[in-house]
Amino acid sequence: MENNLVIQEDGWKANFPKLYVNAPITVVYRGKNALCKARVARFTPWKLCLCRRPGELELPVLPDNAEVRLHGISEGGIPFVMAGMVSESSRTQLVLSTLIPMNDLGRRACPRQFLCRPAELLPVGVENDDEVGFPCQIMDISANGACIHTPKVLKEGVPYRLRTELYDGAGSISFRCQVVRGGYRAAAGASVLNQQEYGLLFAELSERKRRRLEADLIDALELEKKIAAQ
């Protein structure tokens, strides 16, 4: 849709991602939990217009001048995070201005990777790797949390342990997590009918496990790029 743009003003340089029409965007508001998912309608370095995804009834309405974070994947499979300010908000569209790529702020971004991987949820306290949990499907994941689809009904605030392998041969990894958003019907095209979508927030993540997760995510993305290039 747009070429990568480099904006330089008053000694400040910003590298904006290359976005295409209908590119998926995760909107984060007031903290680290995903608020909603939307798609790109129009984009310039000065304004980003988002609209509802197919199958979604409405977008949440946000107050004017509210600050949000945007997580997504640009053309070429490059993850990005941007900060933006709400200039218009309705149930059908979200318009953001004052856009700043967060990597250009010198902060360490923690973007969500759109990986579709099978996983299991286990009750907290079950630490035996041979124990079988109930199945779910990871739709996207970051070092802060994950979005999953599962036919099982989960309650917000309930802790679990999420166990998965982020790519073949990576080895099993598990995280203590808490359901922070849920009960939404998964969008059309889900791998299994009657799936519900839930947001999980990772808790008690040690620095060692966080580094391994980030390394696995980078390896998984590189593997997807190699497969796509074949």
CSV table of C-alpha atoms in Angstrom, one decimal:
chain,number,residue,atom,x,y,z
A,1,MET,CA,0.0,0.0,0.0
A,2,GLU,CA,2.7,2.5,1.0
A,3,ASN,CA,6.5,2.4,0.7
A,4,ASN,CA,8.7,2.4,3.7
A,5,LEU,CA,9.0,6.1,4.6
A,6,VAL,CA,11.8,7.8,6.5
A,7,ILE,CA,10.7,11.0,8.1
A,8,GLN,CA,13.4,13.4,9.4
A,9,GLU,CA,12.4,16.5,11.3
A,10,ASP,CA,14.4,18.7,13.8
A,11,GLY,CA,17.1,16.0,14.0
A,12,TRP,CA,14.6,13.2,14.7
A,13,LYS,CA,14.4,10.3,12.3
A,14,ALA,CA,11.5,7.8,12.1
A,15,ASN,CA,11.3,4.7,10.0
A,16,PHE,CA,7.7,3.8,9.3
A,17,PRO,CA,6.8,0.2,8.2
A,18,LYS,CA,5.4,-0.7,4.8
A,19,LEU,CA,1.8,-1.5,5.3
A,20,TYR,CA,-0.8,-2.9,2.9
A,21,VAL,CA,-4.6,-2.6,2.7
A,22,ASN,CA,-6.3,-5.1,5.1
A,23,ALA,CA,-3.1,-5.8,7.0
A,24,PRO,CA,-4.0,-7.1,10.5
A,25,ILE,CA,-3.2,-4.8,13.4
A,26,THR,CA,-3.5,-5.5,17.1
A,27,VAL,CA,-4.5,-2.4,19.2
A,28,VAL,CA,-3.3,-2.2,22.8
A,29,TYR,CA,-4.8,0.4,25.2
A,30,ARG,CA,-4.0,1.1,28.8
A,31,GLY,CA,-1.4,-1.6,29.5
A,32,LYS,CA,-0.1,-4.6,27.8
A,33,ASN,CA,-3.4,-6.4,27.0
A,34,ALA,CA,-4.8,-6.5,23.5
A,35,LEU,CA,-7.9,-4.4,23.1
A,36,CYS,CA,-9.0,-5.5,19.7
A,37,LYS,CA,-7.8,-6.5,16.2
A,38,ALA,CA,-8.5,-4.4,13.2
A,39,ARG,CA,-7.3,-4.0,9.6
A,40,VAL,CA,-5.6,-1.2,7.7
A,41,ALA,CA,-7.8,1.0,5.5
A,42,ARG,CA,-5.4,3.9,4.8
A,43,PHE,CA,-1.9,4.8,6.1
A,44,THR,CA,0.5,7.7,5.9
A,45,PRO,CA,3.2,8.7,8.4
A,46,TRP,CA,0.7,11.3,9.7
A,47,LYS,CA,-2.5,9.3,9.9
A,48,LEU,CA,-3.6,5.6,10.2
A,49,CYS,CA,-7.2,4.6,9.5
A,50,LEU,CA,-8.3,1.2,10.8
A,51,CYS,CA,-11.6,-0.5,10.2
A,52,ARG,CA,-13.4,-3.7,11.3
A,53,ARG,CA,-12.1,-7.1,10.3
A,54,PRO,CA,-14.6,-9.3,8.3
A,55,GLY,CA,-16.9,-11.1,10.7
A,56,GLU,CA,-16.4,-8.5,13.5
A,57,LEU,CA,-19.5,-6.6,14.6
A,58,GLU,CA,-17.9,-3.5,15.9
A,59,LEU,CA,-14.7,-1.8,17.2
A,60,PRO,CA,-14.5,-0.5,20.8
A,61,VAL,CA,-15.0,3.3,21.0
A,62,LEU,CA,-12.0,5.0,22.5
A,63,PRO,CA,-11.8,8.6,24.0
A,64,ASP,CA,-10.2,11.4,21.9
A,65,ASN,CA,-6.5,11.8,22.4
A,66,ALA,CA,-6.1,8.4,24.1
A,67,GLU,CA,-2.7,6.8,23.5
A,68,VAL,CA,-2.6,3.3,22.0
A,69,ARG,CA,0.1,0.8,20.9
A,70,LEU,CA,-0.2,-0.9,17.5
A,71,HIS,CA,1.4,-4.4,16.9
A,72,GLY,CA,1.6,-5.9,13.5
A,73,ILE,CA,3.6,-7.4,10.6
A,74,SER,CA,4.7,-5.2,7.7
A,75,GLU,CA,5.3,-6.4,4.2
A,76,GLY,CA,8.2,-8.8,4.1
A,77,GLY,CA,7.2,-10.3,7.5
A,78,ILE,CA,8.9,-7.7,9.6
A,79,PRO,CA,7.2,-7.2,13.0
A,80,PHE,CA,6.7,-3.6,14.2
A,81,VAL,CA,5.2,-1.6,17.1
A,82,MET,CA,3.9,2.0,16.8
A,83,ALA,CA,2.5,4.4,19.2
A,84,GLY,CA,-0.5,6.6,18.1
A,85,MET,CA,-3.1,9.0,19.4
A,86,VAL,CA,-6.8,8.6,18.8
A,87,SER,CA,-8.2,11.4,16.7
A,88,GLU,CA,-11.5,9.7,15.7
A,89,SER,CA,-13.2,6.6,17.1
A,90,SER,CA,-16.4,4.9,16.2
A,91,ARG,CA,-17.8,1.4,16.0
A,92,THR,CA,-16.7,1.1,12.4
A,93,GLN,CA,-13.3,2.9,12.3
A,94,LEU,CA,-10.4,4.1,14.4
A,95,VAL,CA,-8.3,7.0,13.1
A,96,LEU,CA,-4.9,7.6,14.7
A,97,SER,CA,-2.5,10.5,14.4
A,98,THR,CA,0.9,11.5,16.0
A,99,LEU,CA,2.3,8.1,14.9
A,100,ILE,CA,5.7,7.1,16.3
A,101,PRO,CA,7.5,3.8,15.5
A,102,MET,CA,8.4,2.6,19.0
A,103,ASN,CA,11.7,1.2,17.9
A,104,ASP,CA,12.7,4.7,17.0
A,105,LEU,CA,12.0,5.8,20.6
A,106,GLY,CA,14.9,3.6,21.7
A,107,ARG,CA,12.5,1.2,23.5
A,108,ARG,CA,12.7,-2.5,23.2
A,109,ALA,CA,9.6,-3.6,21.3
A,110,CYS,CA,7.8,-6.8,22.2
A,111,PRO,CA,5.6,-7.4,19.1
A,112,ARG,CA,3.2,-10.2,18.7
A,113,GLN,CA,4.2,-12.9,16.2
A,114,PHE,CA,1.3,-14.3,14.2
A,115,LEU,CA,2.1,-18.0,14.7
A,116,CYS,CA,-0.5,-20.6,14.4
A,117,ARG,CA,0.7,-23.4,16.7
A,118,PRO,CA,-1.1,-26.2,18.7
A,119,ALA,CA,-0.9,-25.9,22.4
A,120,GLU,CA,-2.3,-27.2,25.7
A,121,LEU,CA,-3.7,-25.4,28.8
A,122,LEU,CA,-3.2,-27.1,32.1
A,123,PRO,CA,-4.4,-26.2,35.6
A,124,VAL,CA,-1.9,-24.4,37.7
A,125,GLY,CA,-0.1,-26.8,40.0
A,126,VAL,CA,0.3,-29.5,37.3
A,127,GLU,CA,4.0,-29.4,36.6
A,128,ASN,CA,4.4,-33.0,35.2
A,129,ASP,CA,5.3,-32.7,31.5
A,130,ASP,CA,3.5,-36.1,30.9
A,131,GLU,CA,0.2,-34.6,32.1
A,132,VAL,CA,-2.3,-34.0,29.3
A,133,GLY,CA,-4.2,-30.7,29.2
A,134,PHE,CA,-7.0,-29.6,27.0
A,135,PRO,CA,-6.1,-28.5,23.5
A,136,CYS,CA,-6.0,-25.0,22.2
A,137,GLN,CA,-4.5,-23.2,19.2
A,138,ILE,CA,-2.1,-20.2,19.5
A,139,MET,CA,-3.0,-17.5,17.0
A,140,ASP,CA,-0.4,-14.9,18.0
A,141,ILE,CA,2.1,-14.7,20.9
A,142,SER,CA,4.7,-12.3,22.4
A,143,ALA,CA,6.8,-12.3,25.5
A,144,ASN,CA,3.9,-10.6,27.3
A,145,GLY,CA,1.0,-13.0,26.3
A,146,ALA,CA,-0.9,-14.8,23.7
A,147,CYS,CA,-4.1,-15.0,21.8
A,148,ILE,CA,-5.6,-18.5,21.6
A,149,HIS,CA,-8.7,-20.3,20.2
A,150,THR,CA,-10.3,-23.2,22.0
A,151,PRO,CA,-13.8,-24.7,22.2
A,152,LYS,CA,-13.5,-24.8,26.0
A,153,VAL,CA,-15.2,-22.1,28.1
A,154,LEU,CA,-12.6,-20.2,30.1
A,155,LYS,CA,-13.3,-17.6,32.9
A,156,GLU,CA,-11.4,-14.3,33.0
A,157,GLY,CA,-8.9,-14.1,35.9
A,158,VAL,CA,-8.4,-17.8,36.1
A,159,PRO,CA,-4.7,-18.9,36.0
A,160,TYR,CA,-3.4,-21.7,33.8
A,161,ARG,CA,-0.2,-23.1,32.4
A,162,LEU,CA,0.2,-22.8,28.6
A,163,ARG,CA,2.4,-25.5,27.0
A,164,THR,CA,3.5,-25.4,23.4
A,165,GLU,CA,6.4,-25.9,20.9
A,166,LEU,CA,6.8,-22.7,18.8
A,167,TYR,CA,8.3,-24.6,15.8
A,168,ASP,CA,9.2,-28.2,15.0
A,169,GLY,CA,12.3,-29.2,17.0
A,170,ALA,CA,12.2,-26.2,19.3
A,171,GLY,CA,11.3,-28.3,22.3
A,172,SER,CA,8.4,-27.9,24.7
A,173,ILE,CA,8.1,-24.6,26.6
A,174,SER,CA,5.4,-23.6,29.2
A,175,PHE,CA,4.3,-20.4,30.8
A,176,ARG,CA,2.1,-19.6,33.8
A,177,CYS,CA,-0.7,-17.3,32.4
A,178,GLN,CA,-4.0,-15.7,33.3
A,179,VAL,CA,-7.1,-15.3,31.2
A,180,VAL,CA,-7.5,-11.5,30.8
A,181,ARG,CA,-9.9,-11.3,27.8
A,182,GLY,CA,-12.2,-13.9,26.5
A,183,GLY,CA,-15.5,-15.3,25.3
A,184,TYR,CA,-15.3,-13.8,21.8
A,185,ARG,CA,-16.4,-16.0,18.9
A,186,ALA,CA,-13.4,-16.8,16.8
A,187,ALA,CA,-13.5,-15.2,13.3
A,188,ALA,CA,-14.7,-17.1,10.3
A,189,GLY,CA,-12.1,-19.4,8.9
A,190,ALA,CA,-11.0,-20.8,12.3
A,191,SER,CA,-9.5,-24.3,12.1
A,192,VAL,CA,-12.3,-25.8,14.2
A,193,LEU,CA,-15.9,-24.7,14.5
A,194,ASN,CA,-17.3,-23.3,17.7
A,195,GLN,CA,-14.0,-21.9,18.8
A,196,GLN,CA,-13.8,-19.1,21.3
A,197,GLU,CA,-11.0,-16.5,21.3
A,198,TYR,CA,-9.1,-15.6,24.6
A,199,GLY,CA,-6.3,-13.4,25.5
A,200,LEU,CA,-3.7,-14.7,27.9
A,201,LEU,CA,-1.2,-12.6,30.0
A,202,PHE,CA,2.0,-14.3,31.0
A,203,ALA,CA,2.8,-14.1,34.7
A,204,GLU,CA,5.9,-15.0,36.7
A,205,LEU,CA,8.0,-15.2,33.6
A,206,SER,CA,11.7,-15.4,34.6
A,207,GLU,CA,14.3,-13.6,32.6
A,208,ARG,CA,15.8,-16.9,31.4
A,209,LYS,CA,12.4,-18.1,30.1
A,210,ARG,CA,11.7,-14.7,28.6
A,211,ARG,CA,15.0,-14.8,26.7
A,212,ARG,CA,14.2,-18.3,25.5
A,213,LEU,CA,10.7,-17.3,24.3
A,214,GLU,CA,12.1,-14.3,22.4
A,215,ALA,CA,14.8,-16.4,20.8
A,216,ASP,CA,12.2,-19.1,19.8
A,217,LEU,CA,10.0,-16.4,18.3
A,218,ILE,CA,12.9,-15.0,16.2
A,219,ASP,CA,13.8,-18.5,15.1
A,220,ALA,CA,10.1,-19.3,14.2
A,221,LEU,CA,9.8,-16.2,12.2
A,222,GLU,CA,13.0,-16.9,10.3
A,223,LEU,CA,11.9,-20.4,9.6
A,224,GLU,CA,8.6,-19.1,8.2
A,225,LYS,CA,10.5,-16.7,5.9
A,226,LYS,CA,12.6,-19.5,4.6
A,227,ILE,CA,9.6,-21.7,3.9
A,228,ALA,CA,7.8,-18.8,2.2
A,229,ALA,CA,10.8,-18.2,0.0
A,230,GLN,CA,11.0,-21.8,-1.3
